[in-house]
mmCIF file of C-alpha atoms in Angstrom:
data_model
loop_
_atom_site.group_PDB
_atom_site.id
_atom_site.type_symbol
_atom_site.label_atom_id
_atom_site.label_comp_id
_atom_site.label_asym_id
_atom_site.label_seq_id
_atom_site.Cartn_x
_atom_site.Cartn_y
_atom_site.Cartn_z
ATOM 1 C CA UNK A 285 -0.019 0.034 -0.026
ATOM 2 C CA UNK A 286 1.368 3.253 -0.973
ATOM 3 C CA UNK A 287 2.531 5.460 0.722
ATOM 4 C CA UNK A 288 3.876 3.025 3.258
ATOM 5 C CA UNK A 289 2.812 3.388 6.761
ATOM 6 C CA UNK A 290 5.246 5.333 8.993
ATOM 7 C CA UNK A 291 6.191 3.935 12.393
ATOM 8 C CA UNK A 292 5.045 5.963 15.352
ATOM 9 C CA UNK A 293 7.685 8.052 17.203
ATOM 10 C CA UNK A 294 8.744 7.193 20.641
ATOM 11 C CA UNK A 295 8.526 10.124 22.890
ATOM 12 C CA UNK A 296 10.133 8.478 25.999
ATOM 13 C CA UNK A 297 11.455 5.287 27.172
ATOM 14 C CA UNK A 298 9.000 3.303 29.380
ATOM 15 C CA UNK A 299 9.920 3.054 32.994
ATOM 16 C CA UNK A 300 9.450 0.038 35.323
ATOM 17 C CA UNK A 301 8.262 2.411 37.932
ATOM 18 C CA UNK A 302 4.931 4.216 37.237
ATOM 19 C CA UNK A 303 5.475 8.056 37.263
ATOM 20 C CA UNK A 304 3.733 9.984 39.890
ATOM 21 C CA UNK A 305 2.822 12.658 37.400
ATOM 22 C CA UNK A 306 1.711 12.306 33.772
ATOM 23 C CA UNK A 307 4.341 12.957 31.242
ATOM 24 C CA UNK A 308 3.824 15.290 28.331
ATOM 25 C CA UNK A 309 3.537 13.499 24.828
ATOM 26 C CA UNK A 310 5.037 16.594 23.236
ATOM 27 C CA UNK A 311 8.440 16.623 24.806
ATOM 28 C CA UNK A 312 10.019 15.696 28.026
ATOM 29 C CA UNK A 313 11.597 18.311 30.279
ATOM 30 C CA UNK A 314 14.067 17.882 33.107
ATOM 31 C CA UNK A 315 12.670 20.924 34.883
ATOM 32 C CA UNK A 316 10.388 20.445 37.895
ATOM 33 C CA UNK A 317 6.742 20.315 37.079
ATOM 34 C CA UNK A 318 6.092 23.444 39.040
ATOM 35 C CA UNK A 319 8.590 25.500 36.999
ATOM 36 C CA UNK A 320 7.464 26.654 33.481
ATOM 37 C CA UNK A 321 9.646 25.263 30.695
ATOM 38 C CA UNK A 322 11.279 28.132 28.519
ATOM 39 C CA UNK A 323 9.648 28.077 25.102
ATOM 40 C CA UNK A 324 13.185 28.048 23.493
ATOM 41 C CA UNK A 325 13.957 24.899 25.456
ATOM 42 C CA UNK A 326 10.761 23.147 24.364
ATOM 43 C CA UNK A 327 11.406 24.149 20.749
ATOM 44 C CA UNK A 328 14.922 22.753 20.991
ATOM 45 C CA UNK A 329 13.888 19.449 22.610
ATOM 46 C CA UNK A 330 10.985 18.937 20.200
ATOM 47 C CA UNK A 331 13.088 19.712 17.035
ATOM 48 C CA UNK A 332 15.790 16.996 17.570
ATOM 49 C CA UNK A 333 16.555 15.596 14.204
ATOM 50 C CA UNK A 334 15.442 12.102 13.410
ATOM 51 C CA UNK A 335 17.024 9.918 10.747
ATOM 52 C CA UNK A 336 15.001 9.674 7.561
ATOM 53 C CA UNK A 337 12.473 6.922 7.335
ATOM 54 C CA UNK A 338 13.887 5.974 4.041
ATOM 55 C CA UNK A 339 17.137 4.801 5.646
ATOM 56 C CA UNK A 340 15.164 2.729 8.084
ATOM 57 C CA UNK A 341 13.498 0.954 5.115
ATOM 58 C CA UNK A 342 16.901 0.647 3.443
ATOM 59 C CA UNK A 343 18.440 -1.087 6.577
ATOM 60 C CA UNK A 344 15.334 -3.426 6.768
ATOM 61 C CA UNK A 345 15.933 -4.268 3.109
ATOM 62 C CA UNK A 346 19.644 -5.047 3.584
ATOM 63 C CA UNK A 347 18.679 -7.228 6.490
ATOM 64 C CA UNK A 348 16.212 -9.187 4.421
ATOM 65 C CA UNK A 349 18.929 -9.493 1.797
ATOM 66 C CA UNK A 350 21.266 -11.039 4.365
ATOM 67 C CA UNK A 351 18.382 -13.506 5.375
ATOM 68 C CA UNK A 352 17.877 -14.506 1.771
ATOM 69 C CA UNK A 353 14.322 -12.988 1.713
ATOM 70 C CA UNK A 354 14.831 -11.097 -1.581
ATOM 71 C CA UNK A 355 11.151 -10.433 -2.263
ATOM 72 C CA UNK A 356 10.570 -8.860 1.103
ATOM 73 C CA UNK A 357 13.821 -7.009 0.648
ATOM 74 C CA UNK A 358 12.522 -5.420 -2.607
ATOM 75 C CA UNK A 359 9.403 -4.285 -0.836
ATOM 76 C CA UNK A 360 11.538 -2.445 1.731
ATOM 77 C CA UNK A 361 13.840 -0.998 -0.743
ATOM 78 C CA UNK A 362 10.953 0.205 -2.921
ATOM 79 C CA UNK A 363 9.739 2.025 0.113
ATOM 80 C CA UNK A 364 13.142 3.381 0.664
ATOM 81 C CA UNK A 365 12.993 4.957 -2.971
ATOM 82 C CA UNK A 366 9.537 6.341 -2.414
ATOM 83 C CA UNK A 367 10.275 7.967 0.901
ATOM 84 C CA UNK A 368 13.748 9.279 -0.307
ATOM 85 C CA UNK A 369 12.136 10.667 -3.382
ATOM 86 C CA UNK A 370 9.374 12.389 -1.509
ATOM 87 C CA UNK A 371 11.710 13.845 1.258
ATOM 88 C CA UNK A 372 14.816 14.668 -0.709
ATOM 89 C CA UNK A 373 13.635 14.792 -4.373
ATOM 90 C CA UNK A 374 13.380 12.516 -7.410
ATOM 91 C CA UNK A 375 16.926 13.129 -8.370
ATOM 92 C CA UNK A 376 18.501 12.926 -4.995
ATOM 93 C CA UNK A 377 21.446 10.817 -4.056
ATOM 94 C CA UNK A 378 19.414 9.358 -1.216
ATOM 95 C CA UNK A 379 16.985 7.986 -3.952
ATOM 96 C CA UNK A 380 20.009 6.790 -5.942
ATOM 97 C CA UNK A 381 21.104 4.576 -3.065
ATOM 98 C CA UNK A 382 17.715 2.889 -2.893
ATOM 99 C CA UNK A 383 17.751 2.274 -6.687
ATOM 100 C CA UNK A 384 21.440 0.804 -6.220
ATOM 101 C CA UNK A 385 20.407 -1.798 -3.593
ATOM 102 C CA UNK A 386 17.281 -2.786 -5.587
ATOM 103 C CA UNK A 387 19.581 -3.298 -8.559
ATOM 104 C CA UNK A 388 21.758 -5.572 -6.504
ATOM 105 C CA UNK A 389 18.797 -7.651 -5.575
ATOM 106 C CA UNK A 390 17.648 -8.049 -9.097
ATOM 107 C CA UNK A 391 21.278 -8.906 -10.105
ATOM 108 C CA UNK A 392 21.280 -11.673 -7.454
ATOM 109 C CA UNK A 393 17.979 -12.934 -8.949
ATOM 110 C CA UNK A 394 19.580 -13.022 -12.402
ATOM 111 C CA UNK A 395 17.072 -10.472 -13.712
ATOM 112 C CA UNK A 396 19.619 -8.547 -15.629
ATOM 113 C CA UNK A 397 17.348 -6.488 -17.759
ATOM 114 C CA UNK A 398 15.873 -4.891 -14.692
ATOM 115 C CA UNK A 399 19.178 -4.791 -12.771
ATOM 116 C CA UNK A 400 20.992 -2.977 -15.775
ATOM 117 C CA UNK A 401 18.152 -0.468 -15.989
ATOM 118 C CA UNK A 402 18.474 0.399 -12.415
ATOM 119 C CA UNK A 403 22.149 0.543 -12.538
ATOM 120 C CA UNK A 404 21.923 2.952 -15.366
ATOM 121 C CA UNK A 405 19.527 5.059 -13.311
ATOM 122 C CA UNK A 406 22.045 5.208 -10.448
ATOM 123 C CA UNK A 407 24.794 6.242 -12.742
ATOM 124 C CA UNK A 408 22.632 9.061 -14.256
ATOM 125 C CA UNK A 409 21.666 10.421 -10.890
ATOM 126 C CA UNK A 410 25.250 10.348 -9.597
ATOM 127 C CA UNK A 411 26.649 11.890 -12.894
ATOM 128 C CA UNK A 412 24.013 14.715 -13.008
ATOM 129 C CA UNK A 413 25.027 15.696 -9.370
ATOM 130 C CA UNK A 414 28.658 15.415 -9.965
ATOM 131 C CA UNK A 415 28.506 17.420 -13.236
ATOM 132 C CA UNK A 416 26.723 20.231 -11.306
ATOM 133 C CA UNK A 417 29.572 20.308 -8.752
ATOM 134 C CA UNK A 418 32.145 20.407 -11.470
ATOM 135 C CA UNK A 419 30.474 23.173 -13.429
ATOM 136 C CA UNK A 420 30.305 25.234 -10.297
ATOM 137 C CA UNK A 421 34.027 24.809 -9.796
ATOM 138 C CA UNK A 422 34.607 25.690 -13.544
ATOM 139 C CA UNK A 423 32.584 28.951 -13.087
ATOM 140 C CA UNK A 424 34.737 29.920 -10.120
ATOM 141 C CA UNK A 425 37.935 29.114 -12.105
ATOM 142 C CA UNK A 426 36.808 31.606 -14.746
ATOM 143 C CA UNK A 427 35.973 34.378 -12.346
ATOM 144 C CA UNK A 428 39.054 33.821 -10.199
ATOM 145 C CA UNK A 429 41.802 32.771 -12.496
ATOM 146 C CA UNK A 430 44.540 34.332 -10.382
ATOM 147 C CA UNK A 431 43.729 32.043 -7.229
ATOM 148 C CA UNK A 432 44.061 28.353 -6.579
ATOM 149 C CA UNK A 433 41.404 26.274 -8.306
ATOM 150 C CA UNK A 434 40.575 24.734 -5.072
ATOM 151 C CA UNK A 435 40.285 27.872 -2.937
ATOM 152 C CA UNK A 436 37.188 28.091 -0.653
ATOM 153 C CA UNK A 437 34.151 29.671 -2.275
ATOM 154 C CA UNK A 438 30.693 29.833 -0.846
ATOM 155 C CA UNK A 439 28.923 28.989 -4.177
ATOM 156 C CA UNK A 440 31.270 25.926 -4.656
ATOM 157 C CA UNK A 441 30.674 24.802 -1.091
ATOM 158 C CA UNK A 442 26.953 24.692 -1.633
ATOM 159 C CA UNK A 443 27.389 22.519 -4.665
ATOM 160 C CA UNK A 444 30.150 20.286 -3.475
ATOM 161 C CA UNK A 445 29.707 16.805 -1.901
ATOM 162 C CA UNK A 446 30.659 15.947 1.515
ATOM 163 C CA UNK A 447 33.604 13.497 2.141
ATOM 164 C CA UNK A 448 31.247 10.886 3.166
ATOM 165 C CA UNK A 449 29.336 11.353 -0.053
ATOM 166 C CA UNK A 450 32.361 11.115 -2.145
ATOM 167 C CA UNK A 451 33.269 7.918 -0.476
ATOM 168 C CA UNK A 452 29.806 6.443 -0.976
ATOM 169 C CA UNK A 453 29.833 7.614 -4.626
ATOM 170 C CA UNK A 454 33.211 5.931 -5.268
ATOM 171 C CA UNK A 455 32.075 2.758 -3.630
ATOM 172 C CA UNK A 456 28.800 2.664 -5.749
ATOM 173 C CA UNK A 457 30.189 3.633 -9.010
ATOM 174 C CA UNK A 458 33.234 1.319 -8.685
ATOM 175 C CA UNK A 459 30.766 -1.568 -7.908
ATOM 176 C CA UNK A 460 28.661 -0.669 -10.957
ATOM 177 C CA UNK A 461 31.736 -0.434 -13.228
ATOM 178 C CA UNK A 462 32.940 -3.877 -12.219
ATOM 179 C CA UNK A 463 29.421 -5.391 -12.861
ATOM 180 C CA UNK A 464 29.439 -3.561 -16.299
ATOM 181 C CA UNK A 465 32.970 -4.706 -17.209
ATOM 182 C CA UNK A 466 32.139 -8.369 -16.451
ATOM 183 C CA UNK A 467 29.040 -8.448 -18.634
ATOM 184 C CA UNK A 468 29.228 -10.795 -21.667
ATOM 185 C CA UNK A 469 28.603 -7.819 -23.881
ATOM 186 C CA UNK A 470 29.773 -4.672 -22.097
ATOM 187 C CA UNK A 471 27.796 -1.580 -22.888
ATOM 188 C CA UNK A 472 30.514 0.917 -23.829
ATOM 189 C CA UNK A 473 28.300 3.933 -23.317
ATOM 190 C CA UNK A 474 27.353 2.993 -19.811
ATOM 191 C CA UNK A 475 30.918 2.033 -18.956
ATOM 192 C CA UNK A 476 32.053 5.453 -20.217
ATOM 193 C CA UNK A 477 29.421 7.162 -18.154
ATOM 194 C CA UNK A 478 30.521 5.363 -14.980
ATOM 195 C CA UNK A 479 34.144 6.256 -15.614
ATOM 196 C CA UNK A 480 33.183 9.778 -16.177
ATOM 197 C CA UNK A 481 31.399 9.843 -12.846
ATOM 198 C CA UNK A 482 34.490 8.367 -11.034
ATOM 199 C CA UNK A 483 36.708 10.878 -12.794
ATOM 200 C CA UNK A 484 34.601 13.630 -11.421
ATOM 201 C CA UNK A 485 34.655 12.194 -8.037
ATOM 202 C CA UNK A 486 38.457 11.900 -7.904
ATOM 203 C CA UNK A 487 38.762 15.425 -9.375
ATOM 204 C CA UNK A 488 36.569 16.886 -6.603
ATOM 205 C CA UNK A 489 38.471 14.868 -4.038
ATOM 206 C CA UNK A 490 41.652 16.425 -5.284
ATOM 207 C CA UNK A 491 43.120 12.989 -6.555
ATOM 208 C CA UNK A 492 44.136 14.375 -9.900
ATOM 209 C CA UNK A 493 46.186 11.452 -11.174
ATOM 210 C CA UNK A 494 43.202 9.038 -10.617
ATOM 211 C CA UNK A 495 40.858 11.558 -12.107
ATOM 212 C CA UNK A 496 43.000 11.892 -15.257
ATOM 213 C CA UNK A 497 43.337 8.026 -15.525
ATOM 214 C CA UNK A 498 39.501 7.568 -15.334
ATOM 215 C CA UNK A 499 38.749 10.411 -17.649
ATOM 216 C CA UNK A 500 41.079 9.121 -20.312
ATOM 217 C CA UNK A 501 39.516 5.796 -20.163
ATOM 218 C CA UNK A 502 36.079 7.195 -20.533
ATOM 219 C CA UNK A 503 37.199 9.381 -23.519
ATOM 220 C CA UNK A 504 38.611 6.252 -25.205
ATOM 221 C CA UNK A 505 35.329 4.417 -24.797
ATOM 222 C CA UNK A 506 33.259 7.311 -26.107
ATOM 223 C CA UNK A 507 35.320 7.613 -29.214
ATOM 224 C CA UNK A 508 34.416 3.990 -30.097
ATOM 225 C CA UNK A 509 30.619 4.878 -30.104
ATOM 226 C CA UNK A 510 28.679 5.923 -33.180
ATOM 227 C CA UNK A 511 27.171 8.943 -31.317
ATOM 228 C CA UNK A 512 29.591 10.893 -29.151
ATOM 229 C CA UNK A 513 27.392 13.369 -27.179
ATOM 230 C CA UNK A 514 29.393 12.844 -23.972
ATOM 231 C CA UNK A 515 32.669 13.528 -25.612
ATOM 232 C CA UNK A 516 32.796 17.303 -24.729
ATOM 233 C CA UNK A 517 31.915 17.133 -20.930
ATOM 234 C CA UNK A 518 34.771 14.482 -20.576
ATOM 235 C CA UNK A 519 37.241 16.566 -22.576
ATOM 236 C CA UNK A 520 36.285 19.616 -20.594
ATOM 237 C CA UNK A 521 36.921 17.743 -17.340
ATOM 238 C CA UNK A 522 40.367 16.603 -18.670
ATOM 239 C CA UNK A 523 41.159 20.262 -19.444
ATOM 240 C CA UNK A 524 40.349 21.148 -15.833
ATOM 241 C CA UNK A 525 42.495 18.283 -14.570
ATOM 242 C CA UNK A 526 45.470 19.327 -16.656
ATOM 243 C CA UNK A 527 45.145 23.097 -15.786
ATOM 244 C CA UNK A 528 45.239 22.252 -12.020
ATOM 245 C CA UNK A 529 48.395 22.863 -10.115
ATOM 246 C CA UNK A 530 50.690 19.808 -10.256
ATOM 247 C CA UNK A 531 51.052 19.873 -6.514
ATOM 248 C CA UNK A 532 47.339 19.281 -5.854
ATOM 249 C CA UNK A 533 46.645 15.568 -5.020
#
């Protein structure tokens, strides 16, 4: 049933001893009952961040995979994608993670058409996000050519990924690349897209040698395709890598 039911929040832990006074279901205060709770305190206590429900569904899905219950795992992972898309957006990296885990389940079921379609979706979401980050960097380079390409900038900071996201992206795209390369008939276009994504990740992480290596591999694959729409973005990335200071690693 969509949308999936959300679990009720726990407002306090049950005590073995019955409290002498009723507790508020809105928030719990450590202040005596006779003393008024400052409004700012109540607002702070009641606004504690909760982990996204999508991650709960993702964790349940991974648990079912470990148990071998793949159909139930797909149910939880589909809920993960739905909740992540509703909360963070259809093109968010949170939604991409749900698609990635669903693709892995279909891969284990040997349903390769579905798995490949989902892997392509994951790659597209990551590449779109990474391309935006690289383009923001390029705009700053044009406007601040006399400074370091990796100098701090507020606009760039808003577009860039966190270190945890870069690590996650590298893990995900590396796994997709391995699966693509082991296929009986590798799809050169998809492999080039994954390599381009990895090159952008390494560039944003300041690992320029790895970025250049991945970028050149992507460029070689694209040149073998009848249609070479993605040639220019890869070539532009390689120009950025080559123009960066040699000491940046």
